[in-house]
């Protein structure tokens, strides 16, 4: 009898976890890691309308700009040796004497 | 009284002997510390060198990927533009509409080419500036390291020489300590100065941002003009 209850409780718990995971994935809370920041640019469909055509070309420019980054990434890389460089003088210790 | 007279020279001799022993030990310690310091410096230089290689590799990789991504996206946008032109051509029935479309296509294509060229130039200028800033920083760091190493080496050599020539241990010890503290302080101040070189990178970032912003703005204006010209020519 106890075994039967255990199976039911375990089954309900598994179902509950499954529903929670399904909800989180379907609502976009969890996204596969390689999708983050790597989504294809949305290309506006050609309609033959001059306004939509111009807007599409302008969107291309905005997308390109967004894709270039700010340059701060390079700065962060260049100064990423700061810890090693600033610690260099710690090689000598006057308290040894 | 007699005991004191006998013991005093013995105690003085014993003290001198202790001083000599202590002196030798201290001089030996200076040599050992000097050798250990050389090892530690080499270790830290190796770490800095490894970090530099890592930085160079990451920057190179970042720019290669950026170029690749830019190229691929531009190719896709080129295809997309061809589709837009084709749709416009389908709808252009009259000679006036067809002529307006030719003008529009030339204007749009020219504006896109100009924008891309301006962005390419901004990226290239930025990269050159960043490389220059990185190199300047590394040269300044190397100079600071060399100054520090020379100062510490000189401090140890002076201590060894003074030790061998019989200068009092207290003086040798104090001079060595002072010299090491001064070398470290000089390095710290040089390093703080080096970090101000980050302003050069900030300047590059700002120039890049301004150039790209201008390229986009010029492009938008050109496209708005092309749109208005097209509409005016086709009576829209």
CSV table of C-alpha atoms in Angstrom, one decimal:
chain,number,residue,atom,x,y,z
A,1,UNK,CA,0.0,0.0,0.0
A,2,UNK,CA,2.8,2.4,1.0
A,3,UNK,CA,4.6,1.5,-2.2
A,4,UNK,CA,1.6,2.4,-4.2
A,5,UNK,CA,1.4,5.8,-2.6
A,6,UNK,CA,5.1,6.3,-3.3
A,7,UNK,CA,4.6,5.6,-7.0
A,8,UNK,CA,1.7,8.0,-7.2
A,9,UNK,CA,3.6,10.8,-5.3
A,10,UNK,CA,6.7,10.3,-7.5
A,11,UNK,CA,4.6,10.3,-10.6
A,12,UNK,CA,2.8,13.6,-9.6
A,13,UNK,CA,6.1,15.2,-8.7
A,14,UNK,CA,7.6,14.2,-12.1
A,15,UNK,CA,4.5,15.6,-13.9
A,16,UNK,CA,4.8,18.8,-12.0
A,17,UNK,CA,8.5,19.3,-12.8
A,18,UNK,CA,7.7,18.5,-16.4
A,19,UNK,CA,5.0,21.1,-16.6
A,20,UNK,CA,7.2,23.8,-15.0
A,21,UNK,CA,10.1,23.1,-17.4
A,22,UNK,CA,7.6,23.2,-20.4
A,23,UNK,CA,6.2,26.5,-19.2
A,24,UNK,CA,9.7,28.1,-18.7
A,25,UNK,CA,10.9,26.9,-22.2
A,26,UNK,CA,7.8,27.9,-24.0
A,27,UNK,CA,7.7,31.3,-22.4
A,28,UNK,CA,11.3,31.9,-23.5
A,29,UNK,CA,12.8,32.1,-20.0
A,30,UNK,CA,15.2,29.3,-21.0
A,31,UNK,CA,16.9,29.8,-24.4
A,32,UNK,CA,19.6,27.6,-25.8
A,33,UNK,CA,23.0,29.3,-25.1
A,34,UNK,CA,24.2,29.4,-28.7
A,35,UNK,CA,21.1,31.4,-29.7
A,36,UNK,CA,21.9,34.3,-27.4
A,37,UNK,CA,23.2,37.2,-29.4
A,38,UNK,CA,23.5,35.1,-32.5
A,39,UNK,CA,20.1,35.5,-34.0
A,40,UNK,CA,19.8,36.1,-37.7
A,41,UNK,CA,18.9,39.6,-38.7
A,42,UNK,CA,15.3,40.0,-39.7
A,43,UNK,CA,15.2,40.8,-43.4
A,44,UNK,CA,12.1,42.8,-44.4
A,45,UNK,CA,10.1,41.2,-47.1
A,46,UNK,CA,10.0,43.0,-50.5
A,47,UNK,CA,6.5,44.4,-51.2
A,48,UNK,CA,7.1,46.8,-54.1
A,49,UNK,CA,6.1,49.7,-51.8
A,50,UNK,CA,8.6,52.6,-51.9
A,51,UNK,CA,8.2,53.5,-48.3
A,52,UNK,CA,8.7,49.9,-47.1
A,53,UNK,CA,11.7,49.6,-49.4
A,54,UNK,CA,13.4,52.6,-48.0
A,55,UNK,CA,12.5,51.6,-44.5
A,56,UNK,CA,14.1,48.2,-45.2
A,57,UNK,CA,17.3,49.8,-46.4
A,58,UNK,CA,17.4,52.0,-43.3
A,59,UNK,CA,16.8,49.0,-41.1
A,60,UNK,CA,19.9,47.4,-42.7
A,61,UNK,CA,22.0,50.4,-41.6
A,62,UNK,CA,20.6,50.2,-38.1
A,63,UNK,CA,21.2,46.5,-37.8
A,64,UNK,CA,24.7,46.9,-39.1
A,65,UNK,CA,25.5,49.6,-36.6
A,66,UNK,CA,24.1,47.5,-33.7
A,67,UNK,CA,26.2,44.5,-34.8
A,68,UNK,CA,29.5,46.4,-34.7
A,69,UNK,CA,29.7,46.8,-30.9
A,70,UNK,CA,30.9,49.9,-29.2
A,71,UNK,CA,34.7,49.4,-29.1
A,72,UNK,CA,34.5,49.0,-25.3
A,73,UNK,CA,35.1,45.3,-25.8
A,74,UNK,CA,38.6,46.0,-27.3
A,75,UNK,CA,39.4,48.3,-24.4
A,76,UNK,CA,38.4,45.7,-21.9
A,77,UNK,CA,40.7,43.2,-23.6
A,78,UNK,CA,43.6,45.5,-23.8
A,79,UNK,CA,43.6,46.3,-20.1
A,80,UNK,CA,42.8,42.7,-19.0
A,81,UNK,CA,46.4,42.3,-18.0
A,82,UNK,CA,46.1,45.1,-15.4
A,83,UNK,CA,46.3,42.7,-12.4
A,84,UNK,CA,49.4,40.9,-13.6
A,85,UNK,CA,51.1,44.2,-14.5
A,86,UNK,CA,50.2,46.0,-11.2
A,87,UNK,CA,51.4,43.1,-9.2
A,88,UNK,CA,54.8,43.0,-10.8
A,89,UNK,CA,56.5,45.0,-8.1
A,90,UNK,CA,55.3,42.5,-5.5
A,91,UNK,CA,58.2,40.3,-6.6
A,92,UNK,CA,60.3,42.3,-4.1
A,93,UNK,CA,59.5,42.3,-0.4
A,94,UNK,CA,61.3,44.7,1.9
A,95,UNK,CA,59.9,42.7,4.9
A,96,UNK,CA,62.3,39.8,4.1
A,97,UNK,CA,65.1,41.7,5.9
B,1,UNK,CA,86.8,43.0,40.1
B,2,UNK,CA,89.3,40.4,39.0
B,3,UNK,CA,86.6,38.3,37.6
B,4,UNK,CA,85.2,41.3,35.7
B,5,UNK,CA,88.6,42.0,34.3
B,6,UNK,CA,89.0,38.5,33.1
B,7,UNK,CA,85.5,38.1,31.7
B,8,UNK,CA,85.1,41.4,29.9
B,9,UNK,CA,87.5,40.6,27.0
B,10,UNK,CA,86.0,37.2,26.7
B,11,UNK,CA,82.5,38.6,26.4
B,12,UNK,CA,83.6,41.2,23.9
B,13,UNK,CA,85.3,38.5,21.8
B,14,UNK,CA,82.2,36.4,22.0
B,15,UNK,CA,80.0,39.3,21.0
B,16,UNK,CA,82.2,40.1,18.0
B,17,UNK,CA,82.2,36.5,17.1
B,18,UNK,CA,78.3,36.5,17.2
B,19,UNK,CA,78.2,39.7,15.1
B,20,UNK,CA,80.5,38.1,12.6
B,21,UNK,CA,78.4,35.0,12.5
B,22,UNK,CA,75.2,37.1,12.2
B,23,UNK,CA,76.8,39.3,9.6
B,24,UNK,CA,77.8,36.3,7.5
B,25,UNK,CA,74.3,34.9,7.8
B,26,UNK,CA,72.7,38.2,6.8
B,27,UNK,CA,75.0,38.7,3.8
B,28,UNK,CA,74.2,35.1,2.8
B,29,UNK,CA,70.5,35.9,3.1
B,30,UNK,CA,70.9,38.9,0.8
B,31,UNK,CA,72.4,36.8,-1.9
B,32,UNK,CA,69.7,34.1,-1.5
B,33,UNK,CA,66.9,36.7,-1.5
B,34,UNK,CA,68.4,38.3,-4.6
B,35,UNK,CA,68.5,35.0,-6.4
B,36,UNK,CA,64.9,34.2,-5.3
B,37,UNK,CA,63.8,37.6,-6.4
B,38,UNK,CA,65.2,37.0,-9.9
B,39,UNK,CA,63.2,33.8,-10.1
B,40,UNK,CA,60.0,35.6,-9.0
B,41,UNK,CA,60.5,38.4,-11.5
B,42,UNK,CA,60.9,35.8,-14.3
B,43,UNK,CA,57.7,34.1,-13.2
B,44,UNK,CA,55.8,37.4,-13.2
B,45,UNK,CA,57.3,38.4,-16.6
B,46,UNK,CA,56.2,35.1,-18.0
B,47,UNK,CA,52.7,35.6,-16.7
B,48,UNK,CA,52.5,39.1,-18.3
B,49,UNK,CA,53.9,37.8,-21.6
B,50,UNK,CA,51.3,35.0,-21.6
B,51,UNK,CA,48.5,37.4,-20.9
B,52,UNK,CA,49.7,39.6,-23.8
B,53,UNK,CA,49.6,36.8,-26.2
B,54,UNK,CA,46.2,35.9,-25.0
B,55,UNK,CA,45.0,39.5,-25.5
B,56,UNK,CA,46.5,39.7,-29.0
B,57,UNK,CA,44.9,36.4,-29.9
B,58,UNK,CA,41.5,37.4,-28.6
B,59,UNK,CA,41.6,40.8,-30.4
B,60,UNK,CA,42.6,39.2,-33.6
B,61,UNK,CA,39.9,36.6,-33.3
B,62,UNK,CA,37.3,39.2,-32.5
B,63,UNK,CA,38.2,41.3,-35.5
B,64,UNK,CA,38.3,38.3,-37.9
B,65,UNK,CA,34.8,37.2,-36.7
B,66,UNK,CA,33.5,40.7,-37.0
B,67,UNK,CA,34.7,41.0,-40.6
B,68,UNK,CA,33.3,37.6,-41.4
B,69,UNK,CA,29.9,38.4,-39.9
B,70,UNK,CA,29.8,41.8,-41.6
B,71,UNK,CA,30.5,40.3,-44.9
B,72,UNK,CA,27.9,37.5,-44.6
B,73,UNK,CA,25.2,40.0,-43.4
B,74,UNK,CA,26.0,42.4,-46.2
B,75,UNK,CA,25.6,39.6,-48.7
B,76,UNK,CA,22.2,38.7,-47.3
B,77,UNK,CA,21.2,42.4,-47.4
B,78,UNK,CA,22.4,42.6,-51.0
B,79,UNK,CA,20.1,39.7,-51.9
B,80,UNK,CA,17.3,41.3,-50.0
B,81,UNK,CA,17.8,44.6,-51.8
B,82,UNK,CA,17.7,42.8,-55.2
B,83,UNK,CA,14.3,41.4,-54.1
B,84,UNK,CA,13.1,44.9,-53.2
B,85,UNK,CA,14.2,46.4,-56.5
B,86,UNK,CA,12.6,43.5,-58.4
B,87,UNK,CA,9.3,44.1,-56.7
B,88,UNK,CA,9.5,47.8,-57.5
B,89,UNK,CA,10.2,47.0,-61.1
B,90,UNK,CA,7.1,44.8,-61.2
B,91,UNK,CA,5.0,47.7,-60.2
B,92,UNK,CA,6.7,50.3,-62.5
B,93,UNK,CA,4.4,50.4,-65.5
B,94,UNK,CA,4.9,53.9,-67.1
B,95,UNK,CA,8.2,55.3,-68.5
B,96,UNK,CA,8.2,57.9,-65.8
B,97,UNK,CA,7.9,55.3,-63.1
B,98,UNK,CA,10.6,53.2,-64.8
B,99,UNK,CA,12.9,56.2,-65.1
B,100,UNK,CA,12.2,57.2,-61.5
B,101,UNK,CA,13.1,53.6,-60.4
B,102,UNK,CA,16.4,53.8,-62.3
B,103,UNK,CA,17.3,57.0,-60.5
B,104,UNK,CA,16.1,55.5,-57.1
B,105,UNK,CA,18.2,52.3,-57.6
B,106,UNK,CA,21.3,54.3,-58.4
B,107,UNK,CA,20.8,56.6,-55.4
B,108,UNK,CA,20.1,53.8,-53.0
B,109,UNK,CA,23.0,51.6,-54.2
B,110,UNK,CA,25.3,54.6,-54.1
B,111,UNK,CA,24.2,55.5,-50.6
B,112,UNK,CA,24.7,51.9,-49.4
B,113,UNK,CA,28.2,51.7,-51.0
B,114,UNK,CA,29.1,55.1,-49.4
B,115,UNK,CA,27.8,54.0,-46.0
B,116,UNK,CA,29.6,50.7,-46.1
B,117,UNK,CA,32.9,52.4,-47.2
B,118,UNK,CA,32.6,54.9,-44.3
B,119,UNK,CA,31.9,52.2,-41.8
B,120,UNK,CA,34.8,50.1,-43.1
B,121,UNK,CA,37.1,53.2,-42.8
B,122,UNK,CA,35.9,53.9,-39.3
B,123,UNK,CA,36.6,50.3,-38.3
B,124,UNK,CA,40.0,50.3,-39.9
B,125,UNK,CA,41.0,53.7,-38.2
B,126,UNK,CA,39.7,52.4,-34.9
B,127,UNK,CA,41.7,49.1,-35.2
B,128,UNK,CA,44.9,51.0,-36.1
B,129,UNK,CA,44.3,53.4,-33.2
B,130,UNK,CA,43.7,50.5,-30.8
B,131,UNK,CA,46.8,48.6,-31.9
B,132,UNK,CA,48.8,51.8,-31.4
B,133,UNK,CA,47.4,52.4,-28.0
B,134,UNK,CA,48.0,48.8,-27.0
B,135,UNK,CA,51.6,49.0,-28.3
B,136,UNK,CA,52.2,52.3,-26.4
B,137,UNK,CA,50.8,50.8,-23.2
B,138,UNK,CA,53.0,47.7,-23.6
B,139,UNK,CA,56.1,49.8,-24.2
B,140,UNK,CA,55.4,51.9,-21.2
B,141,UNK,CA,54.9,48.8,-19.1
B,142,UNK,CA,58.2,47.3,-20.3
B,143,UNK,CA,60.0,50.6,-19.4
B,144,UNK,CA,58.4,50.6,-15.9
B,145,UNK,CA,59.4,47.0,-15.4
B,146,UNK,CA,62.9,47.6,-16.5
B,147,UNK,CA,63.3,50.6,-14.2
B,148,UNK,CA,62.0,48.5,-11.3
B,149,UNK,CA,64.3,45.6,-12.1
B,150,UNK,CA,67.3,47.8,-12.4
B,151,UNK,CA,66.5,49.6,-9.1
B,152,UNK,CA,66.0,46.3,-7.2
B,153,UNK,CA,69.1,44.8,-8.8
B,154,UNK,CA,71.1,47.8,-7.8
B,155,UNK,CA,69.7,47.7,-4.2
B,156,UNK,CA,70.8,44.1,-3.8
B,157,UNK,CA,74.2,44.7,-5.3
B,158,UNK,CA,74.8,47.7,-3.1
B,159,UNK,CA,73.7,45.6,0.0
B,160,UNK,CA,76.1,42.8,-1.0
B,161,UNK,CA,79.0,45.2,-1.5
B,162,UNK,CA,78.4,47.0,1.7
B,163,UNK,CA,78.0,43.7,3.5
B,164,UNK,CA,81.3,42.5,2.2
B,165,UNK,CA,83.1,45.8,3.1
B,166,UNK,CA,82.0,45.6,6.7
B,167,UNK,CA,79.3,48.3,6.9
B,168,UNK,CA,77.1,47.8,9.9
B,169,UNK,CA,74.3,45.3,9.5
B,170,UNK,CA,71.7,47.8,10.6
B,171,UNK,CA,72.8,50.3,8.0
B,172,UNK,CA,72.9,47.6,5.2
B,173,UNK,CA,69.5,46.3,6.2
B,174,UNK,CA,67.9,49.8,6.4
B,175,UNK,CA,69.4,50.9,3.1
B,176,UNK,CA,68.2,47.8,1.4
B,177,UNK,CA,64.7,48.1,2.8
B,178,UNK,CA,64.5,51.8,1.8
B,179,UNK,CA,65.8,51.0,-1.7
B,180,UNK,CA,63.2,48.2,-2.2
B,181,UNK,CA,60.4,50.4,-0.9
B,182,UNK,CA,61.5,53.2,-3.2
B,183,UNK,CA,61.7,50.9,-6.2
B,184,UNK,CA,58.2,49.5,-5.5
B,185,UNK,CA,56.8,53.0,-5.0
B,186,UNK,CA,58.3,54.2,-8.3
B,187,UNK,CA,56.8,51.3,-10.1
B,188,UNK,CA,53.4,51.9,-8.5
B,189,UNK,CA,53.5,55.5,-9.6
B,190,UNK,CA,54.7,54.6,-13.2
B,191,UNK,CA,51.9,52.1,-13.4
B,192,UNK,CA,49.3,54.7,-12.4
B,193,UNK,CA,50.6,56.9,-15.1
B,194,UNK,CA,50.4,54.0,-17.6
B,195,UNK,CA,46.7,53.5,-16.8
B,196,UNK,CA,46.0,57.1,-17.9
B,197,UNK,CA,46.8,55.8,-21.4
B,198,UNK,CA,43.3,54.3,-21.4
B,199,UNK,CA,42.2,57.8,-22.4
B,200,UNK,CA,43.8,57.2,-25.8
B,201,UNK,CA,41.5,54.1,-26.3
B,202,UNK,CA,38.5,56.1,-25.1
B,203,UNK,CA,39.4,58.7,-27.8
B,204,UNK,CA,39.5,55.9,-30.4
B,205,UNK,CA,36.1,54.6,-29.2
B,206,UNK,CA,34.6,58.1,-29.5
B,207,UNK,CA,36.0,58.7,-32.9
B,208,UNK,CA,34.7,55.4,-34.1
B,209,UNK,CA,31.2,56.1,-32.6
B,210,UNK,CA,31.1,59.6,-34.3
B,211,UNK,CA,32.2,58.3,-37.7
B,212,UNK,CA,29.7,55.4,-37.7
B,213,UNK,CA,27.0,57.7,-36.5
B,214,UNK,CA,27.8,60.1,-39.3
B,215,UNK,CA,27.8,57.3,-41.9
B,216,UNK,CA,24.4,56.2,-40.7
B,217,UNK,CA,23.0,59.7,-40.6
B,218,UNK,CA,24.3,60.6,-44.1
B,219,UNK,CA,22.8,57.3,-45.3
B,220,UNK,CA,19.4,58.0,-43.9
B,221,UNK,CA,19.4,61.5,-45.4
B,222,UNK,CA,20.4,60.1,-48.8
B,223,UNK,CA,17.6,57.5,-48.6
B,224,UNK,CA,15.0,60.1,-47.5
B,225,UNK,CA,16.0,62.2,-50.5
B,226,UNK,CA,15.8,59.1,-52.8
B,227,UNK,CA,12.4,58.3,-51.5
B,228,UNK,CA,11.1,61.9,-51.9
B,229,UNK,CA,12.6,62.1,-55.4
B,230,UNK,CA,11.0,58.9,-56.4
B,231,UNK,CA,7.6,59.9,-55.1
B,232,UNK,CA,7.8,63.3,-56.8
B,233,UNK,CA,8.8,61.7,-60.1
B,234,UNK,CA,6.0,59.2,-59.9
B,235,UNK,CA,3.4,61.6,-58.5
B,236,UNK,CA,2.9,59.7,-55.2
